Coordinates of C-alpha atoms in Angstrom, one line a residue:
Chain H
M1 CA 11.0 278.6 -48.0
A2 CA 10.2 275.1 -49.5
I3 CA 12.0 272.6 -48.4
V4 CA 12.1 269.6 -51.3
K5 CA 13.7 266.3 -51.2
T6 CA 14.6 265.4 -55.2
Q7 CA 16.6 261.5 -54.0
R8 CA 15.3 259.0 -52.3
H9 CA 16.7 257.5 -49.2
A10 CA 18.2 253.9 -49.9
D11 CA 17.1 250.9 -47.7
M12 CA 19.4 249.9 -45.2
P13 CA 20.1 247.0 -43.1
P14 CA 19.2 247.6 -39.1
P15 CA 21.5 247.9 -36.6
V16 CA 23.6 245.1 -35.5
S17 CA 22.5 245.5 -32.3
Q18 CA 18.6 244.4 -33.4
T19 CA 19.9 241.3 -35.1
G20 CA 21.1 237.8 -34.7
V21 CA 21.6 235.9 -31.4
I22 CA 23.1 238.8 -29.2
G23 CA 20.7 241.2 -30.1
W24 CA 18.1 238.7 -29.7
M25 CA 19.2 237.9 -26.2
R26 CA 19.8 241.6 -25.2
E27 CA 16.5 242.5 -26.5
N28 CA 14.6 239.4 -24.5
L29 CA 16.8 238.4 -22.1
F30 CA 18.8 241.4 -20.5
S31 CA 17.1 244.0 -21.4
S32 CA 16.1 245.4 -17.5
P33 CA 17.6 244.8 -13.8
L34 CA 14.0 242.9 -13.5
N35 CA 14.6 241.3 -16.5
I36 CA 18.4 239.8 -15.8
L37 CA 17.1 239.1 -12.5
L38 CA 14.3 236.8 -13.8
T39 CA 16.6 235.2 -16.8
V40 CA 18.4 233.9 -13.8
V41 CA 16.5 232.9 -11.6
S42 CA 14.8 231.1 -14.6
V43 CA 17.7 229.2 -15.8
Y44 CA 18.2 227.8 -12.3
V45 CA 15.0 226.5 -12.1
V46 CA 14.6 225.0 -15.1
W47 CA 18.1 223.2 -14.7
W48 CA 17.0 222.1 -11.2
A49 CA 13.8 220.8 -12.6
L50 CA 15.4 219.1 -15.5
S51 CA 18.6 217.6 -13.6
A52 CA 16.2 216.0 -10.8
I53 CA 13.7 214.5 -13.8
V54 CA 16.6 213.1 -15.8
S55 CA 18.5 211.5 -12.7
Y56 CA 15.0 210.1 -11.4
A57 CA 14.1 209.0 -14.9
F58 CA 17.2 207.8 -16.6
I59 CA 20.5 208.0 -14.4
N60 CA 18.9 206.6 -11.8
A61 CA 16.7 204.7 -13.2
N62 CA 16.3 200.6 -13.8
F63 CA 15.6 199.5 -17.4
V64 CA 16.7 195.3 -17.1
G65 CA 15.4 193.2 -15.3
E66 CA 12.1 190.9 -14.4
T67 CA 10.9 191.3 -11.0
R68 CA 10.5 193.3 -8.4
A69 CA 13.7 192.3 -6.8
D70 CA 16.1 194.2 -9.9
C71 CA 14.7 197.1 -8.7
T72 CA 18.1 198.3 -7.5
G73 CA 18.6 201.7 -8.3
S74 CA 17.4 205.3 -6.6
G75 CA 15.2 206.2 -9.3
A76 CA 12.4 204.7 -11.0
C77 CA 12.3 201.1 -11.8
W78 CA 10.8 201.2 -15.3
V79 CA 10.8 197.5 -15.2
F80 CA 7.6 197.2 -13.5
I81 CA 6.1 198.8 -16.6
K82 CA 8.3 196.6 -19.2
A83 CA 6.9 193.4 -17.1
R84 CA 3.0 194.8 -17.8
W85 CA 3.6 196.5 -21.0
G86 CA 1.2 194.2 -22.6
Q87 CA -1.4 194.7 -20.3
I88 CA -0.8 198.4 -20.5
M89 CA -1.0 198.6 -24.2
Y90 CA -4.3 195.6 -24.4
G91 CA -5.5 195.2 -21.4
F92 CA -6.8 191.3 -21.2
Y93 CA -7.2 191.5 -24.9
P94 CA -5.7 187.7 -25.7
V95 CA -2.2 187.5 -26.6
E96 CA -2.5 185.5 -29.7
E97 CA -5.0 188.1 -31.3
R98 CA -3.3 191.3 -30.2
W99 CA -2.2 191.6 -33.8
R100 CA -5.3 192.7 -34.8
V101 CA -5.4 195.5 -33.1
D102 CA -1.9 196.6 -34.6
V103 CA -3.2 195.7 -37.6
G104 CA -6.3 198.6 -36.6
Y105 CA -3.7 200.7 -35.3
V106 CA -1.7 200.8 -38.6
L107 CA -4.6 201.6 -40.7
A108 CA -5.8 204.4 -39.0
A109 CA -2.6 205.8 -38.9
I110 CA -2.3 205.9 -43.1
G111 CA -5.6 207.1 -42.8
L112 CA -4.8 210.0 -40.1
F113 CA -1.6 210.9 -42.1
L114 CA -3.4 211.2 -45.4
V115 CA -5.9 213.4 -43.7
L116 CA -3.7 215.2 -41.7
S117 CA -0.8 215.9 -43.4
D118 CA 0.0 218.0 -46.7
F119 CA 1.0 215.6 -49.0
V120 CA -2.3 214.9 -50.8
K121 CA -3.9 217.9 -51.6
N122 CA -7.5 216.0 -52.8
K123 CA -8.7 214.8 -49.5
K124 CA -12.2 213.0 -50.6
W125 CA -10.5 209.2 -51.0
P126 CA -8.3 209.6 -47.8
A127 CA -11.5 211.2 -45.8
I128 CA -13.8 208.4 -47.1
Y129 CA -11.0 205.8 -46.0
T130 CA -10.5 207.2 -42.5
F131 CA -14.2 208.1 -41.2
V132 CA -15.8 205.4 -43.3
V133 CA -13.8 202.2 -44.1
V134 CA -11.2 202.4 -41.4
P135 CA -13.9 202.7 -38.5
I136 CA -15.6 199.9 -40.1
V137 CA -12.8 197.8 -40.8
C138 CA -11.7 198.3 -37.3
Y139 CA -14.8 197.1 -35.8
F140 CA -14.8 193.8 -37.3
L141 CA -11.0 193.7 -36.3
F142 CA -10.9 194.5 -32.7
Y143 CA -14.8 192.9 -31.9
G144 CA -14.3 189.7 -34.3
G145 CA -17.0 187.1 -34.7
S146 CA -16.9 187.1 -38.4
F147 CA -14.3 186.5 -41.5
G148 CA -13.0 183.4 -39.1
L149 CA -11.9 185.8 -36.1
P150 CA -12.9 184.7 -32.6
V151 CA -14.8 187.0 -30.5
V152 CA -13.1 189.3 -28.0
E153 CA -15.6 190.5 -25.5
T154 CA -15.1 194.7 -25.2
S155 CA -15.0 193.6 -21.4
Q156 CA -11.4 192.4 -22.1
W157 CA -10.4 195.5 -23.7
G158 CA -8.2 197.9 -21.8
G159 CA -4.9 199.8 -21.4
L160 CA -3.9 202.6 -24.0
F161 CA -6.1 200.3 -26.8
L162 CA -9.3 201.4 -24.5
T163 CA -8.2 204.9 -24.4
L164 CA -7.6 205.4 -27.9
V165 CA -10.8 203.7 -28.8
L166 CA -13.2 206.1 -26.3
A167 CA -10.7 209.3 -27.5
S168 CA -11.2 208.4 -31.1
V169 CA -14.9 207.3 -31.5
S170 CA -15.6 210.4 -29.2
I171 CA -13.9 213.1 -31.0
F172 CA -14.8 211.9 -34.3
V173 CA -18.6 212.0 -33.4
A174 CA -18.3 215.0 -31.0
L175 CA -17.3 217.3 -33.9
P176 CA -19.9 216.8 -36.6
L177 CA -22.9 216.6 -33.9
G178 CA -21.3 219.3 -32.0
I179 CA -21.4 221.2 -35.5
V180 CA -25.0 220.1 -36.3
L181 CA -26.0 221.7 -32.5
A182 CA -24.3 224.8 -32.6
L183 CA -26.2 225.4 -36.3
G184 CA -29.3 224.2 -34.6
R185 CA -29.2 226.5 -31.6
R186 CA -28.7 229.5 -34.2
S187 CA -31.4 228.0 -36.4
T188 CA -34.1 230.6 -36.8
M189 CA -36.9 227.6 -36.3
P190 CA -38.3 228.1 -33.0
I191 CA -37.8 223.9 -32.2
V192 CA -35.0 223.0 -33.7
R193 CA -33.4 225.8 -31.7
M194 CA -35.0 224.7 -28.4
L195 CA -34.3 221.4 -28.6
C196 CA -30.6 222.2 -29.3
V197 CA -30.2 224.8 -26.3
G198 CA -32.3 222.2 -24.3
F199 CA -29.8 219.4 -24.8
I200 CA -26.9 221.6 -24.6
E201 CA -27.8 223.3 -21.6
L202 CA -29.1 220.0 -20.3
I203 CA -25.9 217.9 -20.8
R204 CA -23.6 220.8 -19.6
G205 CA -24.8 221.1 -16.7
V206 CA -23.8 217.9 -15.1
P207 CA -20.5 216.2 -14.8
L208 CA -19.8 213.8 -16.8
I209 CA -19.2 211.2 -14.1
T210 CA -22.7 211.1 -13.7
V211 CA -23.7 211.2 -17.6
L212 CA -21.2 208.1 -17.4
F213 CA -23.0 206.5 -14.3
M214 CA -26.6 207.1 -15.7
A215 CA -25.6 205.4 -19.0
S216 CA -23.9 202.3 -17.2
V217 CA -26.1 202.1 -13.8
M218 CA -29.3 203.8 -14.4
L219 CA -30.2 203.3 -18.4
P220 CA -30.3 199.2 -17.6
L221 CA -33.1 199.9 -15.3
F222 CA -35.3 201.4 -17.7
L223 CA -34.3 199.1 -20.4
P224 CA -36.7 196.2 -20.2
E225 CA -35.2 192.9 -18.7
G226 CA -33.0 191.0 -21.0
V227 CA -31.8 194.2 -23.1
N228 CA -28.6 195.0 -22.5
F229 CA -26.5 197.4 -24.1
D230 CA -22.6 197.0 -24.4
K231 CA -21.2 198.6 -21.3
L232 CA -18.4 200.2 -23.9
I233 CA -21.0 201.4 -26.2
R234 CA -22.9 203.0 -23.2
A235 CA -19.7 204.4 -22.1
L236 CA -19.0 205.7 -25.7
V237 CA -22.6 206.9 -26.0
G238 CA -22.4 209.5 -22.9
M239 CA -18.9 210.9 -23.6
S240 CA -19.2 211.7 -27.3
L241 CA -23.0 213.5 -26.6
F242 CA -21.1 215.1 -23.4
S243 CA -18.4 216.2 -25.3
A244 CA -21.0 217.3 -28.5
A245 CA -22.3 219.5 -25.6
Y246 CA -18.9 221.4 -25.2
M247 CA -18.0 221.2 -29.0
A248 CA -21.4 222.8 -29.7
E249 CA -21.0 225.8 -27.9
V250 CA -17.1 226.2 -29.2
V251 CA -18.4 226.3 -32.7
R252 CA -20.9 228.4 -31.8
G253 CA -18.7 231.0 -30.4
G254 CA -16.5 230.2 -34.0
L255 CA -19.8 231.3 -35.9
Q256 CA -20.6 234.0 -34.1
A257 CA -17.2 235.9 -35.2
I258 CA -18.2 235.6 -38.7
G259 CA -19.7 238.8 -39.9
K260 CA -23.1 238.8 -41.3
G261 CA -21.9 240.1 -44.3
Q262 CA -20.5 236.7 -45.0
T263 CA -24.1 235.3 -45.2
E264 CA -25.4 238.1 -46.8
A265 CA -22.6 238.0 -49.9
A266 CA -23.3 234.4 -50.5
S267 CA -27.1 234.8 -50.3
S268 CA -26.7 237.6 -52.7
L269 CA -25.0 235.3 -55.2
G270 CA -27.4 233.1 -54.7
L271 CA -26.0 230.1 -52.6
G272 CA -28.6 228.5 -50.9
Y273 CA -28.6 227.9 -46.7
W274 CA -26.1 224.8 -46.8
Q275 CA -24.2 226.0 -49.2
S276 CA -23.6 229.0 -47.5
M277 CA -22.7 227.1 -44.5
G278 CA -20.5 224.6 -45.6
L279 CA -18.5 227.0 -47.8
I280 CA -18.2 230.4 -46.3
V281 CA -19.6 230.1 -42.8
L282 CA -18.3 226.6 -41.4
P283 CA -14.8 226.8 -42.9
Q284 CA -14.0 230.2 -41.5
A285 CA -15.6 229.5 -38.5
L286 CA -13.9 226.2 -37.7
K287 CA -10.7 227.7 -38.8
I288 CA -10.9 230.5 -35.8
S289 CA -12.4 227.7 -33.6
I290 CA -9.4 225.5 -34.3
P291 CA -7.7 226.1 -30.6
S292 CA -10.9 225.7 -28.8
I293 CA -11.7 222.7 -30.8
V294 CA -8.2 221.1 -29.8
N295 CA -8.7 222.1 -26.5
T296 CA -11.8 219.8 -25.9
F297 CA -10.7 217.5 -28.0
I298 CA -7.5 217.4 -25.2
G299 CA -10.2 217.5 -22.3
L300 CA -11.8 214.6 -23.8
F301 CA -8.9 212.6 -24.5
K302 CA -7.7 213.1 -20.3
D303 CA -11.6 212.6 -19.7
T304 CA -11.8 209.2 -20.7
T305 CA -9.6 208.1 -17.7
L306 CA -13.2 208.7 -15.8
V307 CA -14.5 205.1 -17.5
L308 CA -12.2 204.2 -14.3
I309 CA -15.6 205.0 -12.2
I310 CA -17.8 202.4 -14.3
G311 CA -15.7 199.6 -14.3
L312 CA -13.6 199.9 -17.6
L313 CA -9.8 199.2 -17.7
D314 CA -8.3 202.2 -20.1
L315 CA -5.0 203.4 -19.6
L316 CA -4.9 205.0 -16.3
S317 CA -6.9 202.3 -14.4
I318 CA -5.2 199.4 -15.9
V319 CA -1.5 201.0 -14.4
K320 CA -3.3 201.6 -11.2
A321 CA -4.5 198.1 -10.9
G322 CA -1.2 197.1 -11.5
T323 CA 0.4 198.7 -8.9
T324 CA -1.7 197.1 -6.3
D325 CA -0.2 193.9 -7.3
K326 CA 1.8 192.8 -4.2
E327 CA 4.7 191.3 -6.4
W328 CA 5.2 194.7 -7.2
V329 CA 4.9 196.9 -4.2
G330 CA 5.7 200.6 -4.1
M331 CA 5.7 201.1 -8.0
A332 CA 3.0 203.9 -7.8
T333 CA 4.9 206.6 -8.9
E334 CA 6.6 205.1 -12.0
G335 CA 2.5 203.8 -13.1
Y336 CA 1.6 207.5 -12.8
V337 CA 4.2 209.0 -14.2
F338 CA 4.1 206.6 -17.1
V339 CA 0.6 207.5 -17.5
A340 CA 1.2 211.1 -17.2
A341 CA 3.8 210.8 -20.0
V342 CA 2.0 208.9 -22.6
F343 CA -1.4 211.2 -21.8
W344 CA 1.0 214.3 -22.2
G345 CA 2.8 213.2 -25.6
F346 CA -0.4 212.7 -26.9
C347 CA -2.4 216.3 -26.0
F348 CA 1.2 217.6 -27.1
G349 CA 1.0 216.3 -30.3
M350 CA -2.8 217.5 -31.0
S351 CA -1.4 220.8 -29.4
R352 CA 1.4 220.9 -32.0
Y353 CA -0.6 219.9 -35.0
S354 CA -3.4 222.8 -34.4
I355 CA -0.8 225.6 -34.2
W356 CA 1.1 224.1 -37.4
L357 CA -2.9 223.7 -39.2
E358 CA -4.0 227.2 -38.1
N359 CA -0.5 228.4 -40.1
K360 CA -1.5 226.5 -42.6
L361 CA -5.1 227.7 -43.2
H362 CA -3.7 231.6 -42.4
T363 CA -4.4 233.4 -46.1
G364 CA -3.6 236.8 -44.7
H365 CA -6.4 238.5 -43.0
K366 CA -6.2 238.1 -39.3
R367 CA -8.1 241.1 -38.4
Chain W
M1 CA -52.9 244.6 -75.4
S2 CA -52.0 241.7 -77.2
D3 CA -49.4 239.1 -75.9
A4 CA -46.5 240.9 -77.4
A5 CA -46.9 244.0 -76.4
M6 CA -47.9 242.4 -73.0
S7 CA -44.5 240.5 -72.8
Q8 CA -42.3 243.6 -74.3
E9 CA -43.4 245.5 -71.6
Q10 CA -42.7 243.4 -68.9
S11 CA -39.6 243.0 -70.4
D12 CA -38.8 247.0 -70.5
V13 CA -39.3 246.6 -66.8
A14 CA -36.7 245.6 -64.7
I15 CA -37.5 246.5 -61.4
Q16 CA -40.7 247.9 -60.0
I17 CA -41.4 248.6 -56.4
I18 CA -45.3 249.3 -55.4
G19 CA -46.3 250.8 -52.4
M20 CA -44.0 248.7 -49.9
H21 CA -43.7 249.6 -46.6
K22 CA -41.2 248.1 -43.9
W23 CA -40.6 248.1 -40.1
Y24 CA -37.8 247.7 -37.7
G25 CA -39.4 246.5 -35.0
D26 CA -42.0 249.8 -34.4
F27 CA -39.5 251.6 -36.5
H28 CA -40.8 252.5 -39.7
V29 CA -37.6 252.7 -42.0
L30 CA -39.7 252.8 -45.4
K31 CA -42.4 254.2 -46.1
D32 CA -44.4 253.9 -49.2
I33 CA -41.9 253.2 -51.8
N34 CA -42.6 253.2 -55.8
L35 CA -40.1 253.1 -57.8
S36 CA -39.9 251.7 -61.7
V37 CA -36.8 251.0 -63.4
E38 CA -36.6 249.9 -66.5
R39 CA -33.9 248.2 -68.5
G40 CA -30.8 249.4 -68.8
E41 CA -31.6 252.2 -66.4
K42 CA -28.8 253.7 -64.4
I43 CA -30.0 255.1 -60.8
V44 CA -27.8 256.9 -58.0
V45 CA -29.7 256.9 -54.8
C46 CA -28.5 259.2 -52.0
G47 CA -29.7 260.6 -49.3
P48 CA -28.6 261.4 -45.5
S49 CA -27.3 258.0 -43.3
G50 CA -30.2 256.5 -42.1
S51 CA -32.7 257.4 -44.6
G52 CA -33.4 253.9 -45.6
K53 CA -31.4 253.6 -49.2
S54 CA -29.3 251.0 -48.1
T55 CA -32.4 248.8 -46.4
M56 CA -34.6 250.0 -50.1
I57 CA -32.1 248.2 -52.1
R58 CA -31.5 245.4 -49.9
C59 CA -35.1 244.5 -50.3
I60 CA -34.7 244.5 -53.7
N61 CA -32.7 241.2 -53.2
R62 CA -34.3 240.0 -50.2
L63 CA -31.7 240.8 -48.0
E64 CA -34.9 242.7 -46.1
E65 CA -37.9 241.5 -45.8
H66 CA -40.9 244.2 -46.6
Q67 CA -43.8 244.0 -44.9
Q68 CA -45.8 246.0 -47.3
G69 CA -46.5 246.3 -50.6
Q70 CA -44.6 244.7 -54.2
I71 CA -41.5 244.3 -55.3
I72 CA -41.3 242.6 -58.9
V73 CA -38.1 241.7 -59.7
D74 CA -38.0 240.5 -64.1
G75 CA -41.1 240.0 -63.7
I76 CA -40.6 237.7 -60.7
E77 CA -42.7 238.7 -57.1
L78 CA -40.7 238.6 -54.3
T79 CA -42.8 236.5 -51.6
N80 CA -41.5 234.1 -49.0
D81 CA -41.1 231.4 -51.7
V82 CA -37.6 230.4 -51.0
K83 CA -37.0 229.7 -54.7
K84 CA -38.6 232.3 -55.9
I85 CA -35.9 234.7 -54.1
D86 CA -33.3 232.3 -55.3
E87 CA -34.7 232.9 -58.6
I88 CA -34.1 236.4 -58.7
R89 CA -30.7 236.6 -56.5
R90 CA -29.3 234.4 -59.5
E91 CA -30.3 237.4 -61.4
V92 CA -29.5 240.5 -59.3
G93 CA -25.8 240.9 -58.2
M94 CA -24.7 242.8 -55.5
V95 CA -21.2 244.9 -54.2
F96 CA -21.2 245.9 -50.6
Q97 CA -19.6 249.0 -49.0
H98 CA -17.3 246.3 -47.1
F99 CA -16.6 244.0 -50.0
N100 CA -18.1 241.1 -48.1
L101 CA -14.8 239.2 -50.2
F102 CA -14.8 235.5 -48.7
P103 CA -11.3 235.6 -47.2
H104 CA -10.4 231.9 -46.8
L105 CA -10.8 231.6 -50.6
T106 CA -8.3 232.7 -53.0
V107 CA -9.8 235.5 -56.0
L108 CA -10.7 233.4 -58.5
E109 CA -11.7 231.2 -56.0
N110 CA -14.1 233.9 -54.5
C111 CA -15.5 234.7 -58.5
T112 CA -16.0 230.6 -59.6
L113 CA -18.0 229.7 -56.4
A114 CA -21.7 230.6 -57.1
P115 CA -21.3 229.6 -60.7
I116 CA -20.0 226.3 -60.3
W117 CA -22.3 225.9 -56.6
V118 CA -25.4 227.5 -58.2
R119 CA -25.3 227.8 -61.6
K120 CA -23.3 224.5 -62.4
T121 CA -20.8 225.6 -64.6
P122 CA -18.2 223.3 -65.2
K123 CA -14.6 224.5 -63.6
A124 CA -13.0 224.8 -66.8
E125 CA -15.5 227.4 -67.6
A126 CA -15.9 229.0 -65.1
E127 CA -12.5 230.0 -64.3
A128 CA -12.2 231.3 -67.9
T129 CA -15.5 233.4 -67.4
A130 CA -13.6 234.4 -63.9
M131 CA -10.3 235.5 -65.9
K132 CA -12.4 237.6 -68.0
F133 CA -14.1 239.4 -65.3
L134 CA -11.3 239.8 -63.8
E135 CA -9.3 240.9 -66.5
R136 CA -12.2 243.7 -67.0
V137 CA -11.7 244.6 -63.6
K138 CA -8.3 245.2 -64.5
I139 CA -6.5 242.7 -62.1
P140 CA -6.1 239.4 -63.4
E141 CA -2.6 239.3 -62.2
Q142 CA -4.3 238.8 -58.8
A143 CA -6.1 235.8 -59.3
M144 CA -4.3 233.4 -57.1
K145 CA -3.5 235.6 -54.1
Y146 CA -6.3 235.7 -50.9
P147 CA -8.4 239.0 -50.5
G148 CA -6.6 239.7 -47.7
Q149 CA -3.5 240.9 -49.6
L150 CA -5.4 242.9 -52.0
S151 CA -6.2 246.7 -51.7
G152 CA -9.2 247.7 -50.4
G153 CA -9.9 249.4 -54.1
Q154 CA -8.6 245.5 -55.5
Q155 CA -10.5 243.6 -53.3
Q156 CA -13.8 246.2 -54.3
R157 CA -13.3 245.1 -57.9
V158 CA -12.7 241.7 -57.4
A159 CA -16.1 241.7 -55.6
I160 CA -17.7 243.3 -58.9
A161 CA -16.2 241.0 -60.9
R162 CA -17.3 238.1 -58.1
S163 CA -21.3 239.4 -59.0
L164 CA -20.4 239.7 -63.1
C165 CA -19.4 236.2 -63.0
M166 CA -23.3 235.2 -62.0
N167 CA -23.9 237.2 -65.4
P168 CA -26.7 239.0 -63.3
R169 CA -29.1 241.4 -65.2
I170 CA -29.4 243.7 -62.6
M171 CA -26.6 245.4 -60.4
L172 CA -27.3 246.5 -56.9
F173 CA -24.5 248.5 -55.4
D174 CA -24.6 250.0 -51.3
E175 CA -22.2 252.5 -51.0
P176 CA -19.0 250.4 -53.0
T177 CA -16.7 253.4 -52.1
S178 CA -17.5 254.4 -48.6
A179 CA -15.0 252.4 -46.9
L180 CA -11.9 253.0 -49.6
D181 CA -9.1 255.4 -49.0
P182 CA -9.5 258.4 -51.3
E183 CA -7.2 257.1 -53.9
M184 CA -8.6 254.1 -54.7
I185 CA -12.3 255.3 -55.2
S186 CA -11.5 256.4 -58.9
E187 CA -10.5 252.8 -60.1
V188 CA -13.8 251.0 -58.5
L189 CA -16.0 254.4 -60.2
D190 CA -14.2 253.6 -63.3
T191 CA -15.1 250.2 -63.4
M192 CA -18.4 251.1 -62.7
I193 CA -18.7 253.7 -65.1
S194 CA -17.2 251.1 -68.0
L195 CA -20.3 248.7 -66.6
A196 CA -22.8 251.4 -67.0
E197 CA -21.7 252.1 -70.8
E198 CA -22.6 248.7 -71.4
G199 CA -25.8 249.2 -71.1
M200 CA -26.3 247.4 -67.1
T201 CA -29.4 247.9 -65.2
M202 CA -27.6 249.7 -61.7
I203 CA -28.8 251.2 -58.8
C204 CA -25.9 252.7 -56.8
V205 CA -26.3 254.0 -53.4
T206 CA -23.8 256.5 -53.1
H207 CA -22.4 260.1 -52.3
E208 CA -20.3 260.2 -55.5
M209 CA -21.6 262.9 -57.3
G210 CA -19.8 263.0 -60.0
F211 CA -20.4 259.7 -60.7
A212 CA -24.1 260.6 -60.3
K213 CA -23.2 263.2 -63.1
T214 CA -21.7 261.2 -65.5
V215 CA -23.8 257.8 -65.2
A216 CA -27.1 258.3 -63.8
D217 CA -30.4 258.3 -65.7
R218 CA -32.1 259.5 -62.7
V219 CA -31.3 260.2 -58.9
L220 CA -33.6 259.3 -56.1
F221 CA -32.9 261.3 -53.2
M222 CA -34.2 259.8 -49.6
D223 CA -34.8 261.2 -46.8
A224 CA -36.3 259.5 -43.1
G225 CA -37.6 256.3 -45.4
E226 CA -39.1 257.8 -48.4
I227 CA -38.3 258.8 -51.4
I228 CA -38.3 263.3 -51.2
E229 CA -37.3 264.0 -55.1
Q230 CA -36.1 261.8 -58.3
A231 CA -34.9 263.4 -61.2
P232 CA -32.5 263.1 -63.9
P233 CA -29.1 264.3 -62.9
Q234 CA -28.9 268.0 -64.3
E235 CA -32.5 269.0 -63.1
F236 CA -31.9 267.5 -59.8
F237 CA -28.3 269.2 -58.7
E238 CA -29.4 272.1 -60.6
N239 CA -32.8 273.1 -59.7
P240 CA -33.5 270.8 -56.4
Q241 CA -37.3 270.9 -55.8
S242 CA -37.7 270.2 -52.0
E243 CA -36.1 271.9 -49.1
R244 CA -34.8 268.7 -47.9
T245 CA -33.0 267.8 -51.2
Q246 CA -31.4 271.6 -51.6
L247 CA -29.9 271.2 -47.6
F248 CA -28.1 267.7 -48.0
L249 CA -26.9 269.5 -51.4
S250 CA -25.6 272.6 -50.2
Q251 CA -24.1 269.8 -47.5
I252 CA -22.3 267.7 -49.7
L253 CA -21.6 269.6 -52.1
H254 CA -20.1 272.3 -49.7
N255 CA -17.0 269.6 -49.3
A256 CA -16.8 268.5 -53.0

């Protein structure tokens, strides 16, 4: 006998135990004895760690004062950071010229906001402003020597300012250069491919410290007498090339994930190599590489601390130098905690931005 | 022969393949392919998998390179000259088995991309044309969606519209319905039939024998890299000459 349903079943809401706070907790926190145990232990560990941090950094900490003598609490003594704030932020940049750095920050922040956020749809002008105008203006602003601004030698640059200069320049150079290297490595032209493979494998095969050393110690040996590049520029070149090699491999991974069908469809429509790369392949490849690209950026950002080895005073080294001051004995913990917090803040920001960007670019074709 | 007669003759032949061979490494995939397609002619290519059908039509717009023989499309011979390849690709549309839509662009952007960047059509005009073709394939309401949000049949119709936006004179179809669920095959075939009725020159690699019977002027059977048999559909299905064709037809028509 045939069984026929004549009426459609109505849609019903899910059972209450599956939804809401209680449903969520039951499913995720207390679903089994092991899960209950893990939940309780985790909550305890988090509580223990948090309370220790809060009491060290806030409750038992000193915020007010001028000298070492004001460090009376059992927790952190932020007076040290406060007293050295100017140096930590700007290094030995002359106090009366520090406004130039701040103006540069503001200009860059406006540009980054316009390019990275969602408020402006047409990115052409913001991009030109951020990637062409701001770098040029910042160069004249920071270094000086024209428009009536006195020269501030790069040896006076330091602190967070130097860290940000190193990181942003290397990032802006590394990404495009990395893309070019990745395309070159996949090129059908043997010479181009060999050059790119050689460069990537050479740079990737040596530690960054070695690259920095070579750039700062060995390079001058090969240059004729009197010719001398700025130490900062040498560090920048070294770091940019180093991260470009890494970036190239990240981008290549993304390129390989894009099916051959995409380039074939582009070719069959009459698009040339650069059009097909720029309009079809790269947008998709870069999108799926966002997590790895940002990973590389974060690594690069933290690697800037290695310039200590060639005598540049970035955020970490200037704080470290401060802790050796005999007026401030025993402030190493505060110094390193502060540096760690600053680095964490920037890196966490980049990480969150990449997640936001991934979601924004998602167009319903996850495979 | 007068010049007028010459050009008349040239314009009657859309595609001419003469003694074409192709190898993948040591493997001889296409052997002595000779084919002449007249303007407005509809050709269906069938044959077992691995017989070189797709490779053959992919040679026509240089997605694959041939090593011997000549391919002349629209009076232009395919050589390594990139300019000529681009010229031919602009005139030859292609629809793929797996659609190959651009997933990061909307349906409308998929359709306007090539006209804007290759033909330098103004954006508004390209969009108007795109909407016209999306209406023809009966999915104008999906224009703002992304390909990932469409069904397979809809995606394939977008792919057809995308090709048509370049105003091609020749359309190549590479198993356009093979990746589709059964209930979506007919919507794509209907689109192809209406295109055929308008006089488009078409070469379709397909196993849809019903489509071949209704639309094709000629059916080609390929096996092991060779064109074994070609005939008008009625003759081809009712009275196949070669043994291999008979075997193939008995296998696929058995299931149909």
